[in-house]
Short mmCIF file of C-alpha atoms (C1' of nucleotides) and ligand atoms in Angstrom, two decimals:
data_model
loop_
_atom_site.label_atom_id
_atom_site.label_comp_id
_atom_site.label_asym_id
_atom_site.label_seq_id
_atom_site.Cartn_x
_atom_site.Cartn_y
_atom_site.Cartn_z
CA MET A 1 81.85 121.02 105.86
CA PHE A 2 82.33 121.26 109.66
CA SER A 3 85.92 121.92 110.15
CA ALA A 4 87.45 122.52 113.94
CA GLN A 5 87.87 125.93 112.43
CA ASN A 6 84.03 126.40 111.59
CA ILE A 7 83.05 124.91 114.84
CA GLY A 8 84.97 126.76 117.24
CA LYS A 9 83.64 130.60 115.27
CA LYS A 10 79.98 128.99 115.21
CA ILE A 11 80.24 128.26 119.12
CA SER A 12 82.49 131.79 119.47
CA GLU A 13 79.57 133.81 117.65
CA ALA A 14 77.09 132.58 120.04
CA GLY A 15 79.35 134.14 123.36
CA ILE A 16 80.93 131.13 124.11
CA LYS A 17 84.48 130.07 124.43
CA PRO A 18 85.50 127.18 122.52
CA SER A 19 87.24 124.79 124.80
CA LEU A 20 87.86 121.03 123.10
CA GLN A 21 85.17 119.73 125.05
CA ARG A 22 83.08 121.85 123.75
CA ILE A 23 83.84 121.93 120.06
CA LYS A 24 83.56 117.75 120.15
CA ILE A 25 80.02 118.32 121.58
CA TYR A 26 79.03 120.50 118.71
CA GLU A 27 80.62 118.98 116.73
CA PHE A 28 78.93 115.66 117.09
CA LEU A 29 75.35 117.34 117.31
CA LEU A 30 76.20 118.70 113.97
CA LYS A 31 77.61 115.09 111.98
CA ASN A 32 74.56 113.25 113.95
CA ASN A 33 71.50 114.19 113.41
CA ILE A 34 69.74 111.84 115.52
CA HIS A 35 68.79 113.78 118.37
CA PRO A 36 70.46 112.37 121.17
CA THR A 37 70.43 112.40 124.77
CA VAL A 38 73.10 113.51 127.40
CA ASP A 39 74.20 109.73 128.26
CA PHE A 40 74.86 108.80 124.63
CA ILE A 41 76.51 111.97 123.73
CA TYR A 42 78.93 111.12 126.59
CA ASN A 43 78.95 107.30 125.76
CA GLN A 44 79.93 108.19 122.27
CA LEU A 45 82.22 110.82 123.23
CA VAL A 46 83.97 109.50 126.26
CA ASN A 47 86.53 107.56 123.54
CA ASP A 48 87.57 110.47 122.72
CA ILE A 49 88.37 112.38 125.87
CA PRO A 50 88.72 110.12 128.55
CA THR A 51 88.91 112.39 131.01
CA LEU A 52 84.81 113.74 130.08
CA SER A 53 82.51 114.02 132.70
CA LYS A 54 78.83 113.67 132.23
CA THR A 55 78.30 116.57 134.29
CA THR A 56 80.76 118.68 131.75
CA VAL A 57 78.51 116.98 128.95
CA TYR A 58 75.24 118.19 130.98
CA ASN A 59 76.55 121.49 131.38
CA THR A 60 77.80 122.43 127.94
CA LEU A 61 74.27 121.37 126.26
CA LYS A 62 72.44 123.80 128.75
CA LEU A 63 74.60 126.44 128.22
CA PHE A 64 74.34 125.72 124.49
CA GLU A 65 70.77 125.55 124.80
CA LYS A 66 70.74 129.42 126.74
CA GLN A 67 72.58 130.89 124.32
CA GLY A 68 70.54 129.71 121.38
CA LEU A 69 73.25 127.64 119.62
CA ILE A 70 70.95 124.28 119.75
CA ILE A 71 67.72 123.68 121.22
CA ASN A 72 66.28 120.73 122.97
CA LEU A 73 62.97 118.66 122.50
CA ILE A 74 60.66 117.38 125.62
CA ILE A 75 59.36 114.86 123.84
CA ASP A 76 59.38 111.95 126.08
CA GLU A 77 59.68 112.24 129.88
CA ASN A 78 62.99 111.34 131.58
CA GLU A 79 64.97 112.23 128.71
CA ILE A 80 66.19 115.39 127.35
CA ARG A 81 67.15 115.35 123.45
CA TYR A 82 69.15 118.13 122.03
CA ASP A 83 69.33 119.34 118.17
CA ALA A 84 71.54 121.87 116.19
CA MET A 85 69.05 121.66 113.57
CA LYS A 86 67.65 125.58 114.67
CA ASN A 87 65.17 126.14 111.28
CA ILE A 88 61.19 125.32 112.33
CA HIS A 89 60.85 121.85 111.96
CA GLY A 90 58.64 119.16 113.89
CA HIS A 91 59.80 115.82 115.53
CA PHE A 92 58.16 112.46 115.20
CA LYS A 93 59.06 109.68 118.22
CA CYS A 94 58.06 106.57 117.05
CA ASP A 95 56.66 104.26 119.90
CA LYS A 96 58.09 101.24 118.58
CA CYS A 97 62.01 101.67 117.94
CA GLY A 98 62.56 105.09 119.25
CA LYS A 99 63.93 106.42 116.61
CA ILE A 100 62.92 110.34 116.16
CA TYR A 101 62.24 111.52 112.75
CA ASP A 102 62.63 115.15 111.61
CA PHE A 103 59.98 116.84 109.57
CA GLU A 104 58.86 119.75 107.80
CA TYR A 105 55.39 121.19 108.17
CA ASN A 106 53.48 124.66 106.75
CA HIS A 107 54.23 126.72 109.86
CA MET A 108 53.12 130.14 108.33
CA GLN A 109 50.06 128.96 108.15
CA LEU A 110 50.10 127.51 111.60
CA GLU A 111 47.17 130.33 113.49
CA PHE A 112 46.54 130.00 117.32
CA LEU A 113 43.83 131.47 118.82
CA GLY A 114 43.15 132.76 122.18
CA LEU A 115 46.98 133.90 122.70
CA ASN A 116 46.76 137.49 121.92
CA HIS A 117 49.27 139.10 124.48
CA PHE A 118 50.96 136.10 124.62
CA ASN A 119 54.65 136.41 124.28
CA ILE A 120 56.02 133.17 122.37
CA LEU A 121 59.43 132.24 122.45
CA LYS A 122 59.27 128.57 121.74
CA THR A 123 57.33 126.19 119.46
CA GLU A 124 57.13 122.52 119.44
CA LEU A 125 55.55 119.91 117.50
CA ASN A 126 55.63 116.78 118.41
CA LEU A 127 53.97 113.65 117.07
CA LYS A 128 54.00 109.97 118.06
CA GLY A 129 53.69 106.82 116.60
CA THR A 130 54.95 103.96 114.64
CA CYS A 131 57.47 104.60 111.88
CA PRO A 132 57.49 102.97 108.30
CA GLU A 133 60.05 100.73 109.23
CA CYS A 134 57.89 99.10 112.12
CA ASN A 135 55.01 99.16 110.28
CA GLN A 136 56.17 96.48 108.25
CA MET B 1 27.10 119.16 135.50
CA PHE B 2 29.52 115.95 136.66
CA SER B 3 27.41 114.35 138.95
CA ALA B 4 29.43 110.90 140.41
CA GLN B 5 27.12 108.97 138.20
CA ASN B 6 27.81 110.48 135.20
CA ILE B 7 31.83 110.67 136.14
CA GLY B 8 31.85 106.70 137.03
CA LYS B 9 29.65 105.85 133.71
CA LYS B 10 32.76 107.46 131.60
CA ILE B 11 35.13 105.96 133.68
CA SER B 12 33.40 102.25 133.11
CA GLU B 13 33.15 103.05 129.04
CA ALA B 14 36.49 103.42 129.07
CA GLY B 15 36.90 99.51 130.52
CA ILE B 16 37.87 100.91 134.07
CA LYS B 17 35.95 99.98 136.92
CA PRO B 18 35.19 102.91 138.68
CA SER B 19 36.78 102.73 142.13
CA LEU B 20 36.56 105.44 145.04
CA GLN B 21 39.66 106.22 143.83
CA ARG B 22 39.71 106.70 140.45
CA ILE B 23 36.03 108.45 140.46
CA LYS B 24 38.19 111.11 143.03
CA ILE B 25 40.96 111.26 140.65
CA TYR B 26 39.07 111.60 137.03
CA GLU B 27 36.52 114.35 138.87
CA PHE B 28 39.15 116.42 139.90
CA LEU B 29 41.17 116.33 136.32
CA LEU B 30 36.93 117.53 134.82
CA LYS B 31 36.39 120.22 137.24
CA ASN B 32 39.96 121.58 137.38
CA ASN B 33 41.29 122.27 133.71
CA ILE B 34 44.53 123.41 134.93
CA HIS B 35 46.72 120.45 133.81
CA PRO B 36 47.94 119.53 137.15
CA THR B 37 50.90 116.66 137.81
CA VAL B 38 50.65 113.41 139.97
CA ASP B 39 52.41 115.54 143.05
CA PHE B 40 49.42 118.24 142.64
CA ILE B 41 46.55 116.06 142.34
CA TYR B 42 47.82 113.45 145.52
CA ASN B 43 47.94 117.00 147.67
CA GLN B 44 44.88 117.77 147.05
CA LEU B 45 42.50 114.29 146.87
CA VAL B 46 44.39 113.27 149.84
CA ASN B 47 42.56 115.24 151.80
CA ASP B 48 39.57 113.46 150.76
CA ILE B 49 40.71 110.49 151.16
CA PRO B 50 43.29 110.31 153.54
CA THR B 51 44.35 106.69 152.90
CA LEU B 52 45.02 107.72 149.41
CA SER B 53 48.66 106.73 148.53
CA LYS B 54 50.57 108.69 145.68
CA THR B 55 51.24 105.07 143.58
CA THR B 56 47.55 104.88 143.59
CA VAL B 57 47.46 108.48 141.70
CA TYR B 58 50.62 107.52 139.64
CA ASN B 59 49.14 103.90 138.74
CA THR B 60 45.01 105.15 137.79
CA LEU B 61 46.40 108.06 135.88
CA LYS B 62 48.40 105.73 133.84
CA LEU B 63 45.68 103.41 133.57
CA PHE B 64 43.20 106.76 132.14
CA GLU B 65 45.65 107.90 129.38
CA LYS B 66 46.32 103.87 128.15
CA GLN B 67 42.34 103.38 128.30
CA GLY B 68 42.06 106.83 126.08
CA LEU B 69 39.99 108.63 128.50
CA ILE B 70 42.77 111.47 129.34
CA ILE B 71 45.82 112.79 127.52
CA ASN B 72 49.52 113.65 129.34
CA LEU B 73 51.42 116.41 128.61
CA ILE B 74 55.09 116.04 128.44
CA ILE B 75 55.61 119.93 127.95
CA ASP B 76 58.43 120.07 130.64
CA GLU B 77 61.33 118.00 131.44
CA ASN B 78 60.74 116.28 134.90
CA GLU B 79 57.40 116.26 135.17
CA ILE B 80 53.76 114.95 133.66
CA ARG B 81 51.16 116.55 133.61
CA TYR B 82 47.43 115.29 132.68
CA ASP B 83 44.70 116.77 131.16
CA ALA B 84 40.61 115.34 130.87
CA MET B 85 39.76 117.81 127.97
CA LYS B 86 40.48 115.03 124.62
CA ASN B 87 39.67 117.92 122.13
CA ILE B 88 42.32 118.75 119.51
CA HIS B 89 44.12 121.99 121.33
CA GLY B 90 47.42 123.09 121.99
CA HIS B 91 49.38 124.30 125.12
CA PHE B 92 51.09 127.53 126.29
CA LYS B 93 53.26 127.20 129.32
CA CYS B 94 54.60 130.80 130.80
CA ASP B 95 58.09 130.36 131.69
CA LYS B 96 57.76 132.49 134.39
CA CYS B 97 54.57 131.83 136.30
CA GLY B 98 54.47 127.69 135.46
CA LYS B 99 50.46 128.17 134.11
CA ILE B 100 49.77 126.06 131.33
CA TYR B 101 46.90 127.48 128.91
CA ASP B 102 45.19 125.93 126.87
CA PHE B 103 44.41 127.43 123.10
CA GLU B 104 42.95 126.30 119.67
CA TYR B 105 44.71 125.81 116.56
CA ASN B 106 43.42 125.37 112.97
CA HIS B 107 44.75 122.07 113.17
CA MET B 108 43.01 120.81 109.97
CA GLN B 109 45.31 123.02 107.73
CA LEU B 110 48.58 121.62 109.48
CA GLU B 111 50.19 119.47 106.69
CA PHE B 112 53.26 117.57 107.53
CA LEU B 113 56.07 116.56 104.67
CA GLY B 114 57.89 113.60 104.49
CA LEU B 115 55.61 111.74 107.01
CA ASN B 116 54.68 109.51 104.33
CA HIS B 117 53.12 105.70 105.19
CA PHE B 118 54.00 107.30 109.17
CA ASN B 119 50.81 105.97 111.53
CA ILE B 120 50.73 109.34 113.42
CA LEU B 121 48.78 108.54 116.73
CA LYS B 122 49.25 111.61 118.60
CA THR B 123 50.09 115.01 117.91
CA GLU B 124 51.42 117.52 120.50
CA LEU B 125 51.96 121.19 120.07
CA ASN B 126 53.64 122.97 122.97
CA LEU B 127 54.71 126.55 123.34
CA LYS B 128 56.62 128.60 125.27
CA GLY B 129 57.28 131.90 126.85
CA THR B 130 55.70 134.78 128.46
CA CYS B 131 51.77 135.07 129.13
CA PRO B 132 50.30 138.59 129.35
CA GLU B 133 49.82 138.37 133.57
CA CYS B 134 53.69 137.86 133.06
CA ASN B 135 54.36 140.47 130.64
CA GLN B 136 53.43 143.68 132.69
"C1'" DT C 1 106.22 133.17 138.35
"C1'" DT C 2 102.25 134.57 140.69
"C1'" DT C 3 97.48 135.65 140.72
"C1'" DA C 4 92.36 135.54 139.46
"C1'" DT C 5 89.14 133.77 136.24
"C1'" DA C 6 87.10 130.01 133.62
"C1'" DT C 7 86.01 125.61 132.84
"C1'" DT C 8 86.28 120.39 133.95
"C1'" DT C 9 85.68 116.78 137.05
"C1'" DG C 10 83.69 113.99 140.64
"C1'" DT C 11 80.85 112.51 143.98
"C1'" DA C 12 76.73 113.34 146.38
"C1'" DA C 13 72.00 114.90 146.61
"C1'" DT C 14 67.75 115.74 144.51
"C1'" DC C 15 62.77 114.31 143.11
"C1'" DA C 16 59.65 111.94 140.03
"C1'" DT C 17 58.49 107.76 138.63
"C1'" DT C 18 58.53 102.61 139.11
"C1'" DA C 19 59.17 98.44 141.23
"C1'" DC C 20 57.25 95.16 144.19
"C1'" DA C 21 55.33 93.05 147.68
"C1'" DT C 22 51.51 93.25 151.62
"C1'" DT C 23 46.84 94.44 152.77
"C1'" DT C 24 42.40 95.49 151.51
"C1'" DA C 25 38.29 95.74 149.49
"C1'" DT C 26 35.31 93.30 146.00
"C1'" DG C 27 33.41 89.63 143.92
"C1'" DT C 28 32.15 84.35 143.33
"C1'" DT C 29 30.97 79.59 144.86
"C1'" DT C 30 30.27 76.39 148.26
"C1'" DA D 1 27.47 83.23 156.43
"C1'" DA D 2 32.12 81.11 155.53
"C1'" DA D 3 35.99 80.53 152.34
"C1'" DC D 4 37.74 81.41 148.35
"C1'" DA D 5 39.89 83.82 144.21
"C1'" DT D 6 40.76 88.48 141.91
"C1'" DA D 7 41.07 93.14 141.60
"C1'" DA D 8 42.69 97.61 143.66
"C1'" DA D 9 45.26 99.79 146.83
"C1'" DT D 10 49.07 100.93 149.64
"C1'" DG D 11 53.56 101.73 151.69
"C1'" DT D 12 58.35 101.15 151.29
"C1'" DA D 13 62.44 100.46 148.33
"C1'" DA D 14 64.83 100.86 144.36
"C1'" DT D 15 65.40 103.28 139.79
"C1'" DG D 16 67.61 107.22 136.81
"C1'" DA D 17 68.20 111.38 135.16
"C1'" DT D 18 69.63 115.48 136.22
"C1'" DT D 19 71.54 119.02 139.66
"C1'" DA D 20 74.09 120.93 143.27
"C1'" DC D 21 78.51 121.72 145.05
"C1'" DA D 22 83.51 121.39 146.22
"C1'" DA D 23 87.96 120.15 144.34
"C1'" DA D 24 91.23 119.54 140.42
"C1'" DT D 25 92.64 121.32 136.30
"C1'" DA D 26 93.06 124.56 132.27
"C1'" DT D 27 93.56 129.45 130.84
"C1'" DA D 28 94.33 134.13 130.74
"C1'" DA D 29 96.03 138.71 132.93
"C1'" DA D 30 99.52 140.94 135.84
MN1 MN E 201 65.38 117.86 114.63
MN1 MN E 202 44.75 120.91 128.00
ZN1 ZN E 203 60.06 102.81 114.11
ZN1 ZN E 204 53.43 133.66 133.67
#
DNA sequence: TTTATATTTGTAATCATTACATTTATGTTT
DNA sequence: AAACATAAATGTAATGATTACAAATATAAA
């Protein structure tokens, strides 16, 4: 499904050289759709790559985002989260367990009033509350 | 329009004692619909109240938000912004000038797919891009 | 092999936010 | 009014995510 070649190719197509670190980071995002923080990614990958630096994770994710390979989520203060799923979708963060869920919404029917001549580059729909697991 | 009595009354109705600092902070939010940061509010009010502490601004805004008097916006990393306008509306932040614009949207027609049994307590619709002034 | 360039790494700095102890204000009881 | 109790505000130190920066390493070109 996500072979090393395919991952490297995707990175290349975004105009980024596919180094070992970059491949591993992008692979992690593709295989784990959990909207991880930098810290989480670092702690998972440092097992594979003992020399990995957290700065590299920061730089790489920022580069990926700039090149449009991934998106970032600002759903809570003091943490940026990353997502390799680029189709339009919303996010729900559970106040209790902290898990972030994807959901779809009828974005085609969404209408903004009073934004004539605004150049919209990014749309973020974030919900908060409690998830079914925590509602028991 | 926003007399000191009215402001104090609103604060009281939220279950908060209307101290001088709390009145001034809430008054600032009501009269300046600019989604300010803690730092901005502090710098504006410290002229009026020379003894004001930034911690007080933090604590007060957090208390206001907990009691439902205001809402907070997480539209960008490393800053929380506050808004006394509590009707449902979205926010657009200009990447160039940093200004945050309110806008309305057809929230009644918004449909979420895959969120059965989720308890939604907060909805945030954040857009980014460039505003008309910066598009010249 | 040299040389240049790109990438990674480790450490220190930054900056918004929070923790916490102290001070000040407010309200109540004697 | 004085003493006491409680709430609120203040100032400083600590926290923690992110960034800056210089050195080290890897990759590519000459
Ligand atoms: Mn997602
Ligand atoms: Mn607003
Ligand atoms: Zn949950
Ligand atoms: Zn602008």
